[in-house]
Coordinates of C-alpha atoms and ligand atoms in Angstrom, one line a residue:
M1 CA -15.0 12.2 39.7
T2 CA -13.8 12.0 36.1
I3 CA -10.2 12.6 35.2
V4 CA -9.7 13.9 31.7
F5 CA -6.3 13.3 30.1
R6 CA -5.6 15.2 26.9
L7 CA -3.2 13.1 24.9
R8 CA -1.2 15.1 22.4
S9 CA 1.6 12.8 21.6
L10 CA 0.6 9.2 21.4
D11 CA 3.5 7.9 23.4
Q12 CA 2.6 4.2 24.0
D13 CA 4.0 4.0 27.5
C14 CA 2.7 7.3 28.9
F15 CA 1.6 7.7 32.4
E16 CA -2.0 8.4 31.3
I17 CA -2.4 5.1 29.6
R18 CA -0.9 3.2 32.6
Y19 CA -3.2 5.0 34.9
A20 CA -6.3 4.3 32.8
A21 CA -5.3 0.6 32.5
G22 CA -5.0 0.5 36.3
V23 CA -8.5 2.0 36.6
L24 CA -9.9 -0.7 34.2
R25 CA -8.2 -3.5 36.2
K26 CA -9.8 -2.1 39.4
G27 CA -13.2 -2.2 37.9
G28 CA -13.5 1.4 36.8
L29 CA -14.8 2.8 33.4
V30 CA -12.5 4.5 30.9
A31 CA -13.6 6.3 27.7
F32 CA -10.9 6.0 25.0
P33 CA -10.5 6.9 21.3
T34 CA -10.6 4.3 18.6
E35 CA -10.2 5.0 14.9
T36 CA -14.0 4.7 14.5
V37 CA -15.7 6.5 17.4
Y38 CA -14.9 6.8 21.2
G39 CA -15.5 3.7 23.2
L40 CA -16.6 3.3 26.9
G41 CA -14.5 0.5 28.2
A42 CA -14.7 -2.0 31.1
L43 CA -12.6 -5.0 31.9
V44 CA -14.4 -7.8 30.1
W45 CA -14.4 -10.3 33.0
D46 CA -15.7 -7.7 35.5
E47 CA -19.5 -8.1 35.6
K48 CA -20.1 -5.2 37.9
A49 CA -18.1 -2.8 35.6
V50 CA -19.9 -4.2 32.6
E51 CA -23.2 -3.6 34.3
R52 CA -22.2 0.0 34.9
V53 CA -21.5 0.5 31.2
F54 CA -25.1 -0.4 30.5
Q55 CA -26.3 1.9 33.3
V56 CA -24.2 4.9 32.3
K57 CA -25.3 4.7 28.7
G58 CA -28.9 3.9 29.5
R59 CA -28.3 0.9 27.1
P60 CA -31.0 -1.8 26.9
S61 CA -29.5 -5.0 28.4
D62 CA -30.3 -7.0 25.2
N63 CA -27.8 -4.9 23.2
P64 CA -24.4 -6.7 23.5
L65 CA -21.0 -5.0 23.7
I66 CA -18.0 -5.4 21.4
V67 CA -14.9 -6.9 23.0
H68 CA -11.7 -5.1 22.1
V69 CA -8.5 -7.1 21.9
F70 CA -4.8 -6.4 21.4
S71 CA -3.8 -9.8 20.0
V72 CA -5.0 -13.0 18.6
E73 CA -4.2 -14.6 22.0
M74 CA -6.8 -12.3 23.5
V75 CA -9.3 -13.5 20.8
E76 CA -8.7 -17.1 22.0
K77 CA -9.6 -16.1 25.5
V78 CA -13.1 -14.9 24.5
A79 CA -14.0 -17.1 21.6
A80 CA -14.9 -20.8 21.8
R81 CA -13.3 -21.4 18.5
I82 CA -11.9 -19.3 15.6
P83 CA -13.2 -20.5 12.2
E84 CA -11.0 -20.1 9.0
D85 CA -13.0 -17.1 7.8
A86 CA -12.1 -15.3 11.0
Y87 CA -8.4 -15.8 10.4
K88 CA -8.7 -14.4 6.9
L89 CA -10.5 -11.3 8.2
M90 CA -8.1 -10.8 11.1
E91 CA -5.1 -11.1 8.9
K92 CA -6.3 -8.6 6.3
A93 CA -8.6 -6.2 8.2
W94 CA -7.0 -6.0 11.7
P95 CA -6.1 -3.9 13.4
G96 CA -9.0 -1.9 12.0
P97 CA -12.8 -1.1 11.9
L98 CA -14.1 -4.6 11.5
T99 CA -15.9 -6.5 14.2
I100 CA -16.1 -10.3 13.9
V101 CA -18.9 -12.2 15.6
L102 CA -17.6 -15.6 16.8
P103 CA -18.8 -18.5 19.0
R104 CA -18.7 -17.2 22.6
G105 CA -16.1 -18.5 25.0
K106 CA -17.4 -19.7 28.4
S107 CA -15.4 -17.2 30.4
V108 CA -17.2 -14.2 28.8
P109 CA -19.9 -12.9 31.1
R110 CA -23.5 -13.3 29.7
S111 CA -24.1 -9.6 30.3
V112 CA -21.3 -8.7 27.7
T113 CA -23.0 -10.7 25.0
A114 CA -26.6 -9.9 26.2
G115 CA -27.2 -13.6 26.7
L116 CA -26.1 -14.7 23.2
D117 CA -23.9 -17.6 22.5
T118 CA -21.8 -15.5 20.2
V119 CA -19.3 -12.8 21.0
A120 CA -18.3 -9.7 18.9
V121 CA -14.6 -9.1 18.8
R122 CA -12.5 -6.3 17.3
M123 CA -8.8 -5.2 17.3
P124 CA -8.8 -1.4 16.9
S125 CA -6.0 0.4 15.1
H126 CA -5.9 3.6 17.2
P127 CA -2.6 3.7 19.1
V128 CA -4.2 4.8 22.3
A129 CA -6.8 2.0 22.2
L130 CA -4.2 -0.6 21.4
S131 CA -1.8 0.5 24.1
L132 CA -4.6 0.8 26.6
I133 CA -5.7 -2.8 26.0
R134 CA -2.1 -4.1 25.9
E135 CA -1.4 -2.3 29.2
T136 CA -4.6 -3.7 30.8
G137 CA -3.5 -7.2 29.7
D138 CA -7.0 -8.4 29.1
P139 CA -9.8 -7.7 26.6
V140 CA -11.9 -4.6 27.1
A141 CA -15.6 -4.6 26.5
A142 CA -16.7 -1.3 25.0
P143 CA -19.7 0.1 23.3
S144 CA -19.6 3.6 21.8
A145 CA -19.2 6.2 24.6
N146 CA -22.5 8.0 24.1
P147 CA -25.9 7.9 25.9
S148 CA -27.9 5.2 24.2
G149 CA -29.8 6.4 21.1
K150 CA -27.7 9.5 20.5
P151 CA -25.1 10.1 17.8
S152 CA -21.8 8.4 18.6
P153 CA -18.9 10.5 19.9
T154 CA -16.3 11.4 17.3
S155 CA -14.2 13.6 19.5
G156 CA -13.1 13.8 23.1
R157 CA -15.1 16.9 23.5
H158 CA -18.3 14.9 22.8
V159 CA -17.4 12.4 25.5
V160 CA -16.6 15.1 28.0
R161 CA -20.0 16.7 27.3
D162 CA -21.9 13.3 27.7
L163 CA -20.1 11.4 30.4
M164 CA -18.3 13.9 32.6
G165 CA -18.9 12.9 36.3
K166 CA -20.2 9.5 35.3
I167 CA -17.0 7.5 34.7
E168 CA -13.5 7.5 36.1
V169 CA -11.3 8.5 33.1
I170 CA -11.7 10.1 29.7
L171 CA -8.7 9.8 27.3
D172 CA -9.1 12.6 24.9
A173 CA -7.0 12.3 21.7
G174 CA -9.1 14.7 19.6
E175 CA -11.1 13.6 16.5
T176 CA -11.4 10.0 15.3
L177 CA -10.3 9.0 11.8
Y178 CA -13.5 7.4 10.4
G179 CA -16.2 9.0 12.5
V180 CA -18.6 6.0 12.1
E181 CA -18.6 2.7 14.0
S182 CA -17.0 -0.6 12.9
T183 CA -18.6 -3.0 10.4
V184 CA -20.0 -6.0 12.2
V185 CA -19.9 -9.4 10.4
N186 CA -21.3 -12.7 11.8
I187 CA -19.1 -15.5 10.5
T188 CA -21.0 -18.2 12.5
T189 CA -23.6 -18.3 9.7
D190 CA -23.1 -19.6 6.2
P191 CA -22.7 -17.4 4.2
P192 CA -21.5 -14.8 6.8
T193 CA -24.0 -12.1 7.6
L194 CA -23.5 -8.4 7.7
L195 CA -25.0 -7.2 11.0
R196 CA -24.0 -3.6 10.8
P197 CA -22.4 -1.7 7.9
G198 CA -19.5 0.4 9.1
A199 CA -16.2 2.0 8.3
I200 CA -15.0 -1.0 6.1
T201 CA -17.2 -1.7 3.2
V202 CA -19.1 -5.0 2.4
E203 CA -17.2 -5.1 -0.9
D204 CA -13.9 -5.1 1.0
V205 CA -15.1 -7.9 3.4
E206 CA -16.2 -9.9 0.4
R207 CA -12.9 -9.4 -1.4
I208 CA -11.1 -10.7 1.7
L209 CA -13.4 -13.7 2.2
G210 CA -13.5 -14.5 -1.6
R211 CA -17.3 -14.9 -1.5
K212 CA -20.5 -13.0 -1.1
I213 CA -21.9 -12.3 2.3
L214 CA -25.6 -11.9 3.2
V215 CA -26.8 -8.2 3.5
P216 CA -30.2 -8.3 5.2
E217 CA -32.7 -5.4 4.8
F218 CA -32.1 -4.4 8.4
A219 CA -28.4 -3.7 7.7
K220 CA -29.5 -1.0 5.3
G221 CA -31.5 0.5 8.2
L222 CA -34.8 -0.8 6.7
G223 CA -37.5 -2.8 8.3
H224 CA -37.6 -4.8 11.5
A225 CA -37.3 -8.4 12.2
E226 CA -39.7 -9.9 14.8
K227 CA -36.7 -11.4 16.6
P228 CA -33.8 -9.1 15.9
L229 CA -30.8 -10.9 14.3
A230 CA -28.5 -8.1 15.2
P231 CA -29.2 -7.0 18.8
G232 CA -29.8 -3.4 19.0
M233 CA -31.4 -3.1 15.6
K234 CA -34.8 -2.7 17.0
Y235 CA -34.0 0.6 18.7
R236 CA -33.9 4.1 17.2
H237 CA -30.3 5.1 17.1
Y238 CA -27.9 8.0 16.4
A239 CA -30.8 10.5 16.6
P240 CA -30.3 14.2 17.3
E241 CA -32.8 16.1 19.5
A242 CA -34.0 17.8 16.4
K243 CA -36.5 15.9 14.3
L244 CA -34.7 14.4 11.3
I245 CA -36.4 14.0 8.0
L246 CA -34.6 11.9 5.4
V247 CA -35.3 12.5 1.7
E248 CA -34.1 9.7 -0.6
A249 CA -34.1 9.4 -4.4
P250 CA -34.0 6.3 -6.6
S251 CA -30.8 7.5 -8.1
Y252 CA -28.4 10.4 -7.3
D253 CA -27.5 11.7 -10.8
Q254 CA -27.5 15.4 -11.5
E255 CA -31.2 15.5 -12.5
C256 CA -32.3 13.6 -9.5
L257 CA -30.2 15.7 -7.2
K258 CA -32.0 18.8 -8.5
S259 CA -35.4 17.2 -7.8
L260 CA -34.2 16.0 -4.4
A261 CA -33.0 19.5 -3.5
D262 CA -36.3 21.0 -4.6
Y263 CA -38.2 18.5 -2.5
V264 CA -35.9 19.2 0.5
K265 CA -36.7 22.9 0.3
T266 CA -40.4 22.3 -0.1
K267 CA -40.4 19.9 2.8
A268 CA -38.5 22.3 5.0
L269 CA -40.8 25.2 4.1
S270 CA -43.9 23.1 4.9
K271 CA -42.6 22.7 8.5
G272 CA -43.3 26.4 9.3
N273 CA -42.0 27.6 12.6
G274 CA -38.9 26.5 14.5
K275 CA -35.4 26.6 13.3
L276 CA -35.1 24.6 10.0
C277 CA -31.8 23.2 9.0
L278 CA -30.5 21.2 6.0
L279 CA -27.8 18.6 5.8
A280 CA -26.5 19.0 2.2
T281 CA -23.6 18.2 0.0
L282 CA -21.2 20.3 -2.1
E283 CA -23.1 19.0 -5.2
T284 CA -26.5 20.3 -4.0
L285 CA -25.4 23.5 -2.2
Q286 CA -26.1 25.6 -5.3
Y287 CA -29.8 24.7 -5.1
Y288 CA -30.1 26.0 -1.5
L289 CA -28.2 29.3 -1.8
G290 CA -30.6 32.1 -0.9
S291 CA -33.2 29.7 0.6
G292 CA -32.6 31.1 4.1
F293 CA -32.3 27.7 5.7
E294 CA -29.3 27.0 7.8
T295 CA -27.3 24.6 5.7
F296 CA -24.6 22.2 6.9
I297 CA -22.3 20.6 4.4
L298 CA -21.5 17.0 4.9
G299 CA -18.9 17.0 2.1
S300 CA -18.7 15.9 -1.5
R301 CA -20.7 13.0 -2.9
G302 CA -17.5 12.0 -4.6
N303 CA -15.9 11.4 -1.2
L304 CA -18.1 9.2 1.0
F305 CA -15.3 8.8 3.5
E306 CA -15.6 12.5 4.2
I307 CA -19.4 12.3 4.4
A308 CA -19.2 9.4 6.9
K309 CA -16.6 11.2 9.0
N310 CA -18.7 14.3 9.2
L311 CA -22.0 12.7 9.8
F312 CA -22.1 12.2 13.6
T313 CA -20.3 15.5 14.1
L314 CA -23.0 17.3 12.2
L315 CA -25.8 15.4 13.8
R316 CA -24.5 16.8 17.1
K317 CA -23.9 20.2 15.6
V318 CA -27.6 20.6 14.6
D319 CA -28.5 20.3 18.3
E320 CA -25.8 22.7 19.4
E321 CA -27.3 25.1 16.8
Q322 CA -30.7 24.4 18.2
C323 CA -32.3 23.3 14.9
T324 CA -35.8 21.9 15.5
I325 CA -36.2 20.2 12.1
V326 CA -33.3 18.9 10.0
V327 CA -33.9 17.7 6.5
A328 CA -31.2 15.4 5.2
E329 CA -30.4 14.1 1.7
G330 CA -30.0 10.4 1.0
F331 CA -27.0 8.6 -0.6
P332 CA -26.7 5.4 -2.8
D333 CA -26.8 2.1 -0.8
M334 CA -23.3 1.1 -1.9
G335 CA -19.9 1.1 -0.3
L336 CA -19.7 3.6 2.5
G337 CA -23.1 4.9 1.2
L338 CA -24.7 1.8 2.8
T339 CA -23.1 2.8 6.2
I340 CA -24.2 6.4 5.9
M341 CA -27.8 5.4 5.0
N342 CA -28.0 2.8 7.8
R343 CA -27.2 5.6 10.3
L344 CA -29.5 8.2 8.6
R345 CA -32.4 5.9 8.4
K346 CA -32.1 4.8 12.0
A347 CA -31.8 8.5 13.1
A348 CA -34.8 9.6 11.0
S349 CA -38.3 10.1 12.3
E350 CA -39.6 10.5 8.8
K351 CA -38.4 9.0 5.5
I352 CA -39.5 10.1 2.1
L353 CA -38.7 8.8 -1.4
V354 CA -38.9 11.4 -4.2
N355 CA -39.6 10.6 -7.8
C356 CA -37.1 11.6 -10.5
Ligands
AMP1 P1 -21.7 -0.2 19.8 O1 -20.5 -0.7 20.3 O2 -22.5 0.7 20.7 O3 -21.5 0.4 18.5 O4 -22.7 -1.5 19.6 C1 -22.2 -2.7 19.4 C2 -23.0 -3.4 18.3 O5 -22.3 -4.7 18.0 C3 -24.4 -3.9 18.8 O6 -25.3 -2.9 18.6 C4 -24.6 -5.1 18.0 O7 -25.3 -4.8 16.8 C5 -23.2 -5.7 17.7 N1 -23.0 -6.9 18.4 C6 -22.2 -7.0 19.5 N2 -22.2 -8.3 20.0 C7 -22.9 -9.0 19.1 C8 -23.2 -10.4 19.0 N3 -22.8 -11.3 19.8 N4 -24.0 -10.7 17.9 C9 -24.4 -9.8 17.0 N5 -24.1 -8.5 17.1 C10 -23.4 -8.1 18.1
MG2 MG1 -23.3 2.6 19.9

């Protein structure tokens, strides 16, 4: 049985949070809001509970979980050591949407890190997440609270739909702030390596560290390494049931946007039957008016924060609206654009580059 608590005020000491922390301590699973997406939490030391997280999500066992902490003392419990770069990042970016990969402490079960000798750690800023971890008194291992491969949940409603009956508690605090997952940076390499672009930009991370970090092709959502550097990268991710076609351009100035939109329409038309839908932007909407395609607006290209926030919500919406084909426009690989493109490329079953 799943208990759903709807949290209106974020009272730190509320009964619901104490109850949920008790469930975690007893080996149960709790879905909770963070500022990025909802997480599915288990007490980090409890191997059985951690195993159930993988089971409930249908997550491959070689895809490690992020360990969520409330304090630097909790980081010390899970990391073998904390390098200088980590202190810089923790000081400037925590609590917040940055996950730091550190040398693994011996007490962390192998299943949490998928057998790796590193551990990914994050201190979320959402008040519910923070008070849940504080009340639990120990770190909480938590991947996103969605079935593996599907778009991550950006509202309690999504979690209820996906996990009702499968876990003990869902803490529903409405919509999340960023709507995309945390940025993952491995600081055990020199220079540090971006493993996943996320809600905090590479540029911000570099500013904090005072040096460039490595951005591999796979972090853009391109290519595959034989031996994945970032676990989980070899799997298709974030995908709606509908077939997603991503149309990219070498640049996104007004002229290219017009060619892009023309191509998107042609591509959608060529797909014939089924319900054809478009993921567009305010800047391109004018080109689709009257085309007859169901068009969903991600936001303005001038506000990538808004586009990132709406992305997973709309990837779920296209399924709710029973679209069979979705044609999506690309974005520049910079700032939050890199994050958006990583998700879109991983979700896409077909990728096209137009000339302009
Ligand atoms: P999720 O919480 O579902 O967003 O997924 C967590 C992601 O964090 C994984 O897919 C990995 O890419 C990354 N991650 C977690 N632990 C590690 C680790 N020890 N080394 C590298 N990447 C990690
Ligand atoms: Mg995930």
